[in-house]
PDB file of C-alpha atoms in Angstrom:
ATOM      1  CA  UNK A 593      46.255 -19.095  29.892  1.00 89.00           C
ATOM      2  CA  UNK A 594      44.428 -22.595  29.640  1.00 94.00           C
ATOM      3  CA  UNK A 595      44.907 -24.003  26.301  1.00 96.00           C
ATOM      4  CA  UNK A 596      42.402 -26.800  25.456  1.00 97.00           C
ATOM      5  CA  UNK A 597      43.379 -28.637  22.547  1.00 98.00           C
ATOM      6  CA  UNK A 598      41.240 -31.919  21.257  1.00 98.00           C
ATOM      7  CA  UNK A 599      42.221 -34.987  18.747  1.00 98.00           C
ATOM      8  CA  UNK A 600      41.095 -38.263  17.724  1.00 98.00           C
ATOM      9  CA  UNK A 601      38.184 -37.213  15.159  1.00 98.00           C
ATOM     10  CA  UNK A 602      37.335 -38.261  11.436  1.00 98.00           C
ATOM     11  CA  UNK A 603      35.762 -40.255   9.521  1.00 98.00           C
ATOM     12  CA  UNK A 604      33.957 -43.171  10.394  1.00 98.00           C
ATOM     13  CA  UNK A 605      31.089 -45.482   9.152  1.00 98.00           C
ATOM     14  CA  UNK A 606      27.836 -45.120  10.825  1.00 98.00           C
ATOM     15  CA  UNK A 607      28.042 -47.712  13.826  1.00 98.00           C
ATOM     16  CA  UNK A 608      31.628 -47.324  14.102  1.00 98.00           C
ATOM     17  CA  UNK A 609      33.578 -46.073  17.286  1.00 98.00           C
ATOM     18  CA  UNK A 610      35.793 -42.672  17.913  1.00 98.00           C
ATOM     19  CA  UNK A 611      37.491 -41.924  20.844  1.00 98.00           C
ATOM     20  CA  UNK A 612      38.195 -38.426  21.154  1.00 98.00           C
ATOM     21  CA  UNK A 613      40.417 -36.869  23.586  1.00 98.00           C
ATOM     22  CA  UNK A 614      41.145 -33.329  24.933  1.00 98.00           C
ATOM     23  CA  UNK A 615      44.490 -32.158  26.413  1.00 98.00           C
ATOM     24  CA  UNK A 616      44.434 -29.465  28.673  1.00 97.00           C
ATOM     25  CA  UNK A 617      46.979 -27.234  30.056  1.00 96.00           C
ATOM     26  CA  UNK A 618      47.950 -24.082  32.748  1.00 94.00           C
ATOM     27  CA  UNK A 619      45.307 -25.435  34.839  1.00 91.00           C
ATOM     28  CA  UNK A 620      44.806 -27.927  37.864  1.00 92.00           C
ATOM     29  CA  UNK A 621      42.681 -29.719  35.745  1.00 94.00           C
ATOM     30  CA  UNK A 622      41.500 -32.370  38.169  1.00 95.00           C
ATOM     31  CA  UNK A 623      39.636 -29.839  40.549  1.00 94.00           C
ATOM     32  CA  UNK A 624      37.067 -28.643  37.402  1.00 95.00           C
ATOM     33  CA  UNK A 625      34.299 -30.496  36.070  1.00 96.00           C
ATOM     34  CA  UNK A 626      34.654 -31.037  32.194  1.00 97.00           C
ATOM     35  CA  UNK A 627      32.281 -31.532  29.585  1.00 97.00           C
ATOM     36  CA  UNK A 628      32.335 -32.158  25.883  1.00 98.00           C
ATOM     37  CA  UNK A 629      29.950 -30.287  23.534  1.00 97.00           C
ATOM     38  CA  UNK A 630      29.496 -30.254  19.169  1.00 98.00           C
ATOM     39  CA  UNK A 631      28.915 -28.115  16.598  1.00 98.00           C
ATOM     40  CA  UNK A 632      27.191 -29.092  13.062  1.00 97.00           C
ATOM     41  CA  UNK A 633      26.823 -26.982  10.379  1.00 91.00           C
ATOM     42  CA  UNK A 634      23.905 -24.731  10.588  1.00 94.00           C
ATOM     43  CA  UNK A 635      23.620 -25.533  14.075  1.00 96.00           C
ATOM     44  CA  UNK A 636      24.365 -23.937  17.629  1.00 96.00           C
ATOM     45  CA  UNK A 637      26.944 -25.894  19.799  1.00 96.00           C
ATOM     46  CA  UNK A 638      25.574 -28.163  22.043  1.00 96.00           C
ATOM     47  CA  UNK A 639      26.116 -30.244  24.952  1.00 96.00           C
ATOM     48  CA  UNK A 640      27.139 -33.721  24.807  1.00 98.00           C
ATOM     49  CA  UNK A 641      28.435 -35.151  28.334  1.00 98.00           C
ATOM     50  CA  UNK A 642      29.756 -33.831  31.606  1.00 97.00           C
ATOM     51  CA  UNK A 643      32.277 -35.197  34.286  1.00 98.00           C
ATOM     52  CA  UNK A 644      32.790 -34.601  37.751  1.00 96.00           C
ATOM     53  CA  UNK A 645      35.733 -34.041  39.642  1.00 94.00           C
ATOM     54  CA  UNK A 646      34.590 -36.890  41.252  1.00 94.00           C
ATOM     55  CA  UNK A 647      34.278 -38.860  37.776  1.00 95.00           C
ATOM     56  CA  UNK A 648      30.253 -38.921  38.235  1.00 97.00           C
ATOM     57  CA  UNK A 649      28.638 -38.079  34.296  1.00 98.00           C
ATOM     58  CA  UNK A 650      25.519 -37.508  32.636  1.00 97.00           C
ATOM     59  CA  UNK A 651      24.812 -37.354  29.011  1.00 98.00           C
ATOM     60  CA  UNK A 652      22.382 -35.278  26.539  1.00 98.00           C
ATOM     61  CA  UNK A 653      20.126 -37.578  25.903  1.00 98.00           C
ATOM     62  CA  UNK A 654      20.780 -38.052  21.950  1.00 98.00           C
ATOM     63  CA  UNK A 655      23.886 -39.796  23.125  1.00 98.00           C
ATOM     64  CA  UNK A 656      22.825 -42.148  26.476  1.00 98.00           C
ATOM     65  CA  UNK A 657      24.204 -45.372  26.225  1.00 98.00           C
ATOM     66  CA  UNK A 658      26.268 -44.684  22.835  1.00 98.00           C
ATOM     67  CA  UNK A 659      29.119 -42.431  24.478  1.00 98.00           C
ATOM     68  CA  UNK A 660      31.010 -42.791  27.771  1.00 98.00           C
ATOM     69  CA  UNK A 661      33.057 -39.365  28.674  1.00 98.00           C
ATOM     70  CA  UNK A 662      36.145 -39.976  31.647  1.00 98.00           C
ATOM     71  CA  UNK A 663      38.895 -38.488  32.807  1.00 98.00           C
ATOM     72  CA  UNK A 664      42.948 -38.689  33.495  1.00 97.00           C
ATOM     73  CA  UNK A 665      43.771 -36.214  35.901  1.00 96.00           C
ATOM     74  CA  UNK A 666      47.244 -37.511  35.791  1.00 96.00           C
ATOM     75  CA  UNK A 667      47.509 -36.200  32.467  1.00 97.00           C
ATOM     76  CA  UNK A 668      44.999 -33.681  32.746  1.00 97.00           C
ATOM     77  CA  UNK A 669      42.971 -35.222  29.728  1.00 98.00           C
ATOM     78  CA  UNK A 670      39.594 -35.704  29.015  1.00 98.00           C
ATOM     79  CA  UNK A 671      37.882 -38.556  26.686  1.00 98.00           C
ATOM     80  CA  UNK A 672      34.586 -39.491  24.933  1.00 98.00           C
ATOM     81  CA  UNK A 673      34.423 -42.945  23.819  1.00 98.00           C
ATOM     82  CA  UNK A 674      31.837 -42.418  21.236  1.00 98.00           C
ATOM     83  CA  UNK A 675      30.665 -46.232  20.021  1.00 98.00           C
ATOM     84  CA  UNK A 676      27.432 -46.642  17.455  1.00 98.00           C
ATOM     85  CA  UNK A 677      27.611 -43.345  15.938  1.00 98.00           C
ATOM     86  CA  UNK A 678      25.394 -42.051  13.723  1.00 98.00           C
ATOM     87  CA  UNK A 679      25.436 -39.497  10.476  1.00 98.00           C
ATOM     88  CA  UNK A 680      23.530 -37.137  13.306  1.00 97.00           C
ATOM     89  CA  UNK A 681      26.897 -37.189  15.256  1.00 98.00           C
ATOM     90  CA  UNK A 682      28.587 -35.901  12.379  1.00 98.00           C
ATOM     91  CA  UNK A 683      30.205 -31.990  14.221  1.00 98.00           C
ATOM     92  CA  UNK A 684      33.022 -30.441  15.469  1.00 98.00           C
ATOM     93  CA  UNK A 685      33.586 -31.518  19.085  1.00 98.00           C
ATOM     94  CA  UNK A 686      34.978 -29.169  21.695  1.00 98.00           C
ATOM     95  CA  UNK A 687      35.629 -29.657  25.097  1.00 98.00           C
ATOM     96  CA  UNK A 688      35.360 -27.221  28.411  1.00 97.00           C
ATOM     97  CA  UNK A 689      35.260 -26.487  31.980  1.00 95.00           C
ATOM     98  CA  UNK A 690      31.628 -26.490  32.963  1.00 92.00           C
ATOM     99  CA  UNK A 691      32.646 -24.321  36.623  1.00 77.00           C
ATOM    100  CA  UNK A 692      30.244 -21.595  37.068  1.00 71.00           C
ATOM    101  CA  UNK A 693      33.234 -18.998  36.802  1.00 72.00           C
ATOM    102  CA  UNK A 694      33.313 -19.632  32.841  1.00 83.00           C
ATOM    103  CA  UNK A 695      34.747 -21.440  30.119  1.00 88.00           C
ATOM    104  CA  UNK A 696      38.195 -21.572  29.286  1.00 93.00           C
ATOM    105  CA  UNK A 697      38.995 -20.568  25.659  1.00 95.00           C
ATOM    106  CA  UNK A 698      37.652 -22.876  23.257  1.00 95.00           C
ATOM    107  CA  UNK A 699      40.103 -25.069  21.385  1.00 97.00           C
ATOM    108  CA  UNK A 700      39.877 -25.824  17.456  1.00 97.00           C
ATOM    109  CA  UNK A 701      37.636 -28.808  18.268  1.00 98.00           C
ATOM    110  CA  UNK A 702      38.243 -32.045  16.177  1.00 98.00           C
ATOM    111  CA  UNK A 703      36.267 -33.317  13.813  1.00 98.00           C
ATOM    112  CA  UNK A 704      33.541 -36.198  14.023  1.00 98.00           C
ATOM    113  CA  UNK A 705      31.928 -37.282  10.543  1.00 98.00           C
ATOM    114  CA  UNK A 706      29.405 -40.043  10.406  1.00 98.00           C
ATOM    115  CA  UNK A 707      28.941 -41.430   6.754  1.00 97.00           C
ATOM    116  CA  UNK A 708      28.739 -43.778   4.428  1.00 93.00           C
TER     117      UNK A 708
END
């Protein structure tokens, strides 16, 4: 079974940077394209920024030119670089296949809050 697990959130000041990262396993994670999506309270999970196989991205557009996503496929781990973030940021992050057959099972996500 793929097992998604993701890191690297917390709290931060609004403007500060996170990097987040997801480590996936018991797939051959460099042939799916991945994407990261969040969860806030009250609020239906969303998404935030897709890669390619071929490392090509876009972005929702809440987050264009604040977050970069990439990708290891050496160690079959996915990143979002999030810099300038805002208390509207504040969510659980997940990350996920974006391949037409389906997501994989979700991971517990990790943690983003924006505040002073």
């Amino acid at each position: 079974q793929v097992q998604l697990v993701e890191s690297g959130g917390g709290l931060v000041q609004p403007g500060g940077s996170l990097r987040l990262s997801c480590a996936a396993s018991g797939t051959i994670f460099s042939v799916y394209a991945m994407a990261w999506y969040r969860q806030a309270p009250g609020k239906e999970r969303e998404f935030v920024a897709r890669i390619t196989p071929g490392k090509s991205t876009n972005y929702a557009d809440s987050v264009k030119g604040r977050f970069t996503i990439s990708r290891d496929n050496a160690k079959s781990t996915l990143y979002l670089q999030m810099n300038n973030l805002k208390p509207e940021d504040t969510a659980v992050y997940y990350c996920n296949t974006v391949s037409s057959g389906g997501v994989w099972p979700w991971g517990q996500g990790t943690q983003v809050t924006v505040s002073s």
